[in-house]
Amino acid sequence: MAEQDLTPVINAAGKTLEFDWPTIRVGTGEYEEGPTGVTVFHFQKRSLVAIDARGGGPGTVNSDYLRLGYEVPKLDAIVLSGGSWYGLESTTAVATALKDDGLRDARWGNVALAVGSIIYDFGDRRLNEVYPDKKLAQAAFRAARPGVFPLGAYGAGRMAKSGGYFNCNAHSGQGGAFKQIGDLKIAAFTVVNAMGVITRRDGSIAACFRDASWPKNLSAFDLADGSPDSRKPGWTGKALDEDQRANTTISLLVVNQKMSYAELNRLAVQVHTSMARGIQPFATEFDGDVLYAVSTGELEKKEGSAVTPVDIGVIAADVMWDAILASVPEQPAAPKASPRLRLAASELENYVGEYTFSEFARLRITTRDHKLFAQATGPRDVFAIKRTDAIELQPVTQNEFTVPSRYPLLVRFSKAGEVILNPGRWQQTGRRSQ
């Protein structure tokens, strides 16, 4: 795809976090063709912000400025995006939208400040290289609204995954949580694309496509304790694919109490450190974890009534853990083949052909002996369908098939000459060319 000409989907949502904080406006944008997306936080009043970056592969915009420690609130927007480093375009796009819309200009001291971070959502999780661009980010910014944050596979978390370290490859997304104690407000938002597994407070694993040999009640501790063998399917020694090593959790913590830069910086460190409880392992060499801590400054600190920064950190750490857990969408169930289902040769012939997903991924469907077969013919494999050999597609329904594996794969043929892999939030669509 030389140039993207796609239609943004704005503020799509299933389950949402609803919170009372008019100062914070949230907009999300997605390209279904990816799928991939962006999440924009627009602060109606310029705010103070600090950053804590960990792991071996962060991708950020304007992070160096945040580390200088100025006490003057300058932040207008925070942008979280898919698309790896290409998605950083989303951050600068929001800054220019602030200017183009007359909210900021080019005068010294009034230049828009947007900061942002990205996750890697390419590789073998999808069959194209669509990325969040300027058009998508500006549409999300202009549609931002207060008090609503989509949970799960939406916005920047549209194609997020977790648990690649243990080959779980569970679907993840973006999560949020909100807590108010008196006049103090704390909100946590995160896009979990972690190499580690998302861990509940009892130590159990929130989402994972498990190896068939694993015990039923395996905990995150059990996986870590069994490493490196626990990373290997069947415990026999398969190394991680390179694409599974590109992971990141990008997060935002917002408090309304006025804080100094030093206090805010320490809050960022404290809460980011606490996230190692909810994601195990956390901040590895192959993660690009970044957390932004923001004070909107609406609640003045009054002697005897203000919550101490240490207490805010303790409370916020648990709010962030709630946000991590809220990022997990319902996982797709593995389709079950119907061994008694017999399709006529004429029905199978309707599905034969070459299907193109992108310039990188194609699928050839053939039939023989009253069975349907698939083989990847482009430069890349198509999930469990490889380039090396044709594999049998086992019927589930009249027009749906599967390839049994650790990871669910449903192949659905349509009358419109399309094949849809894993229909739903993470689907990939190929169109028949011959």
XYZ file of N, CA and C in Angstrom, residues 191-315:
375
model
N -2.377 0.952 27.629
C -2.476 0.077 26.460
C -1.471 -1.043 26.687
N -1.984 -2.245 26.911
C -1.132 -3.363 27.313
C -0.809 -4.225 26.100
N 0.417 -4.096 25.637
C 0.927 -4.904 24.522
C 2.172 -5.628 25.021
N 2.046 -6.219 26.194
C 3.200 -6.647 26.981
C 3.751 -7.995 26.559
N 5.051 -8.137 26.744
C 5.682 -9.433 26.561
C 5.267 -10.390 27.682
N 5.028 -9.840 28.871
C 4.607 -10.643 30.004
C 3.126 -10.942 29.981
N 2.695 -11.786 30.915
C 1.284 -12.133 31.035
C 0.589 -11.180 31.992
N -0.653 -10.848 31.713
C -1.456 -10.025 32.604
C -1.889 -10.894 33.777
N -1.606 -10.390 34.987
C -1.739 -11.198 36.196
C -2.780 -10.599 37.138
N -3.709 -11.434 37.576
C -4.703 -10.997 38.560
C -4.067 -10.894 39.946
N -4.812 -10.333 40.872
C -4.280 -10.135 42.221
C -4.031 -11.442 42.960
N -4.694 -12.522 42.559
C -4.447 -13.810 43.198
C -3.320 -14.586 42.523
N -2.666 -13.941 41.546
C -1.540 -14.576 40.867
C -1.915 -15.374 39.637
N -3.202 -15.529 39.373
C -3.617 -16.286 38.195
C -3.449 -15.455 36.933
N -3.437 -16.128 35.798
C -3.210 -15.481 34.501
C -4.558 -15.054 33.928
N -4.637 -13.782 33.540
C -5.919 -13.249 33.059
C -6.271 -13.748 31.669
N -5.288 -13.947 30.808
C -5.564 -14.378 29.437
C -4.338 -15.056 28.855
N -4.554 -16.202 28.231
C -3.445 -16.918 27.595
C -4.002 -18.052 26.762
N -3.507 -18.201 25.543
C -3.783 -19.408 24.781
C -2.739 -20.436 25.233
N -3.171 -21.325 26.084
C -2.261 -22.210 26.802
C -1.765 -23.365 25.945
N -0.574 -23.823 26.249
C -0.079 -25.049 25.655
C -0.881 -26.217 26.219
N -1.130 -27.206 25.386
C -1.963 -28.336 25.801
C -1.362 -29.090 26.986
N -0.049 -29.004 27.180
C 0.601 -29.766 28.241
C 0.574 -29.057 29.591
N 0.122 -27.792 29.628
C 0.157 -27.041 30.881
C -0.900 -27.531 31.865
N -0.575 -27.508 33.162
C -1.605 -27.800 34.173
C -2.745 -26.786 34.105
N -3.923 -27.190 34.542
C -5.116 -26.358 34.411
C -5.002 -25.048 35.172
N -4.504 -25.078 36.388
C -4.490 -23.896 37.254
C -3.114 -23.252 37.348
N -2.427 -23.186 36.232
C -1.087 -22.619 36.209
C -1.130 -21.126 36.538
N -0.211 -20.659 37.392
C -0.144 -19.249 37.768
C 0.997 -18.558 37.046
N 1.017 -17.226 37.130
C 2.121 -16.462 36.551
C 3.433 -16.835 37.224
N 3.387 -17.095 38.532
C 4.599 -17.523 39.241
C 5.103 -18.846 38.688
N 4.202 -19.791 38.439
C 4.601 -21.095 37.902
C 5.315 -20.940 36.564
N 4.783 -20.060 35.714
C 5.417 -19.839 34.410
C 6.803 -19.237 34.572
N 6.908 -18.221 35.453
C 8.201 -17.571 35.658
C 9.195 -18.530 36.297
N 8.716 -19.321 37.246
C 9.594 -20.254 37.939
C 10.088 -21.344 36.998
N 9.290 -21.677 35.997
C 9.668 -22.719 35.055
C 10.452 -22.230 33.857
N 10.711 -20.922 33.804
C 11.432 -20.356 32.660
C 12.890 -20.826 32.669
N 13.513 -21.087 31.523
C 13.006 -20.841 30.172
C 12.172 -21.976 29.575
N 12.098 -23.123 30.246
C 11.372 -24.251 29.666
C 9.899 -23.937 29.453
N 9.327 -23.115 30.327
C 7.898 -22.814 30.226
C 7.567 -21.979 29.008
N 8.571 -21.440 28.342
C 8.335 -20.663 27.129
C 8.180 -21.557 25.908
N 8.444 -22.828 26.060
C 8.554 -23.708 24.902
C 7.330 -24.602 24.787
N 6.687 -24.593 23.615
C 5.514 -25.452 23.417
C 5.836 -26.901 23.773
N 5.020 -27.486 24.640
C 5.273 -28.865 25.047
C 6.527 -29.002 25.889
N 7.091 -27.860 26.299
C 8.341 -27.833 27.073
C 9.485 -28.515 26.331
N 9.526 -28.371 25.006
C 10.541 -29.082 24.233
C 11.584 -28.178 23.597
N 11.435 -26.853 23.672
C 12.531 -26.003 23.251
C 12.376 -25.205 21.998
N 11.188 -24.647 21.726
C 11.013 -23.786 20.566
C 11.303 -22.350 20.962
N 12.164 -21.675 20.207
C 12.522 -20.291 20.539
C 11.418 -19.332 20.140
N 11.422 -18.151 20.762
C 10.461 -17.107 20.402
C 10.711 -16.600 18.994
N 9.633 -16.368 18.253
C 9.762 -15.700 16.971
C 10.155 -14.254 17.199
N 10.861 -13.655 16.250
C 11.320 -12.273 16.408
C 10.154 -11.308 16.579
N 9.042 -11.529 15.848
C 7.914 -10.615 15.939
C 7.257 -10.637 17.299
N 7.441 -11.715 18.057
C 6.858 -11.792 19.389
C 7.709 -11.031 20.400
N 8.827 -10.473 19.971
C 9.712 -9.773 20.884
C 9.532 -8.261 20.824
N 8.537 -7.801 20.131
C 8.300 -6.367 19.995
C 7.047 -6.014 20.780
N 7.240 -5.602 22.026
C 6.116 -5.421 22.935
C 6.297 -4.143 23.733
N 5.176 -3.613 24.212
C 5.210 -2.346 24.934
C 3.920 -2.167 25.713
N 4.025 -1.599 26.914
C 2.862 -1.128 27.645
C 3.009 0.376 27.822
N 2.070 1.154 27.295
C 2.123 2.607 27.406
C 0.958 3.069 28.263
N 1.256 3.934 29.240
C 0.282 4.219 30.291
C 0.225 5.698 30.622
N -0.901 6.084 31.201
C -1.125 7.467 31.630
C -1.800 7.451 32.988
N -1.235 8.198 33.922
C -1.817 8.376 35.245
C -2.115 9.862 35.427
N -3.331 10.183 35.844
C -3.726 11.581 36.015
C -4.263 11.784 37.429
N -3.788 12.832 38.100
C -4.319 13.232 39.413
C -4.739 14.694 39.313
N -5.748 15.064 40.075
C -6.181 16.468 40.023
C -5.526 17.325 41.091
N -4.845 16.693 42.045
C -4.163 17.476 43.080
C -2.919 18.138 42.509
N -2.687 19.370 42.905
C -1.515 20.100 42.440
C -0.262 19.462 43.012
N 0.711 19.199 42.145
C 1.959 18.557 42.563
C 3.121 19.261 41.893
N 4.271 19.232 42.547
C 5.488 19.761 41.927
C 6.011 18.754 40.919
N 6.947 19.193 40.085
C 7.515 18.269 39.109
C 8.217 17.121 39.806
N 8.966 17.405 40.882
C 9.682 16.352 41.602
C 8.701 15.322 42.160
N 7.590 15.782 42.720
C 6.585 14.858 43.254
C 5.956 14.033 42.136
N 5.686 14.675 41.016
C 5.059 13.991 39.895
C 6.009 12.968 39.276
N 7.278 13.328 39.213
C 8.271 12.402 38.670
C 8.390 11.159 39.546
N 8.399 11.368 40.865
C 8.476 10.219 41.768
C 7.210 9.375 41.691
N 6.055 10.018 41.511
C 4.796 9.286 41.347
C 4.855 8.398 40.109
N 5.408 8.929 39.022
C 5.547 8.145 37.800
C 6.403 6.912 38.032
N 7.505 7.082 38.729
C 8.406 5.963 39.011
C 7.719 4.935 39.899
N 7.037 5.422 40.948
C 6.402 4.509 41.897
C 5.308 3.675 41.237
N 4.439 4.312 40.473
C 3.335 3.581 39.859
C 3.830 2.674 38.745
N 4.788 3.154 37.965
C 5.325 2.317 36.897
C 5.977 1.064 37.480
N 6.694 1.229 38.586
C 7.307 0.080 39.246
C 6.247 -0.905 39.708
N 5.130 -0.394 40.218
C 4.066 -1.263 40.733
C 3.439 -2.115 39.649
N 3.542 -1.694 38.400
C 2.900 -2.428 37.311
C 3.529 -3.796 37.085
N 4.703 -4.040 37.669
C 5.328 -5.357 37.568
C 4.532 -6.422 38.319
N 3.583 -6.001 39.165
C 2.703 -6.974 39.810
C 1.642 -7.475 38.843
N 1.143 -6.574 38.009
C 0.049 -6.910 37.106
C 0.485 -7.428 35.757
N 1.763 -7.262 35.433
C 2.319 -7.769 34.169
C 3.627 -8.476 34.502
N 3.696 -9.761 34.242
C 4.878 -10.541 34.617
C 5.368 -11.373 33.435
N 6.656 -11.200 33.009
C 7.615 -10.190 33.445
C 7.283 -8.816 32.858
N 7.906 -7.785 33.408
C 7.618 -6.411 33.009
C 8.917 -5.696 32.667
N 8.847 -4.770 31.702
C 9.995 -3.926 31.331
C 11.213 -4.747 30.925
N 10.988 -5.733 30.054
C 12.093 -6.548 29.567
C 12.854 -5.803 28.472
N 13.890 -6.451 27.987
C 14.684 -5.885 26.890
C 13.828 -5.621 25.656
N 12.774 -6.414 25.483
C 11.949 -6.312 24.279
C 10.643 -5.551 24.510
N 10.500 -4.914 25.658
C 9.363 -4.041 25.929
C 9.814 -2.587 25.809
N 8.875 -1.711 25.469
C 9.189 -0.280 25.374
C 8.303 0.525 26.307
N 8.207 0.088 27.555
C 7.219 0.635 28.484
C 7.475 2.102 28.834
N 6.394 2.876 28.773
C 6.439 4.307 29.094
C 5.199 4.652 29.913
N 5.380 5.445 30.969
C 4.256 5.951 31.751
C 4.356 7.466 31.870
N 3.242 8.142 31.591
C 3.133 9.585 31.787
C 2.315 9.835 33.057
N 2.813 10.701 33.934
C 2.074 11.109 35.130
C 1.715 12.582 34.979
N 0.433 12.894 35.102
C -0.063 14.247 34.850
C -0.790 14.772 36.083
N -0.518 16.016 36.419
C -1.306 16.729 37.427
C -2.061 17.849 36.731
N -3.393 17.801 36.817
C -4.192 18.871 36.219
C -4.220 20.109 37.111
N -3.805 19.966 38.379
C -3.675 21.120 39.269
C -4.968 21.769 39.700
N -6.078 21.085 39.536
C -7.374 21.676 39.898
C -7.603 21.706 41.401
N -6.988 20.756 42.110
C -7.169 20.655 43.554
C -5.934 21.209 44.251
N -6.063 22.353 44.855
C -4.942 22.975 45.555
C -4.609 22.178 46.811
N -3.325 22.084 47.098
C -2.898 21.417 48.329
C -3.109 22.354 49.512
N -3.918 21.913 50.457
C -4.169 22.707 51.653
C -3.594 21.976 52.856
N -2.867 22.685 53.660
C -2.199 22.073 54.793
C -3.215 21.353 55.682
N -2.904 20.093 55.971
C -3.772 19.295 56.826
C -4.841 18.529 56.089
N -5.119 18.877 54.823
C -6.182 18.193 54.093
C -5.691 17.487 52.830
N -4.520 17.861 52.321
C -4.011 17.253 51.092
C -3.534 15.825 51.351
N -3.742 14.970 50.380
C -3.227 13.608 50.439
C -1.750 13.653 50.089
N -0.904 12.977 50.850
C 0.528 13.038 50.604
C 0.871 12.357 49.286
N 1.972 12.768 48.641
C 2.380 12.122 47.389
C 2.612 10.617 47.542
N 3.122 10.199 48.705
C 3.340 8.763 48.925
C 2.004 8.030 48.931
N 1.019 8.597 49.638
C -0.302 7.965 49.680
C -0.954 7.942 48.297
N -0.782 9.027 47.548
C -1.322 9.049 46.181
C -0.702 7.926 45.362
N 0.602 7.718 45.540
C 1.275 6.658 44.805
C 0.747 5.280 45.140
N 0.491 5.035 46.423
C -0.035 3.737 46.852
C -1.430 3.503 46.271
N -2.267 4.528 46.354
C -3.631 4.410 45.818
C -3.595 4.247 44.297
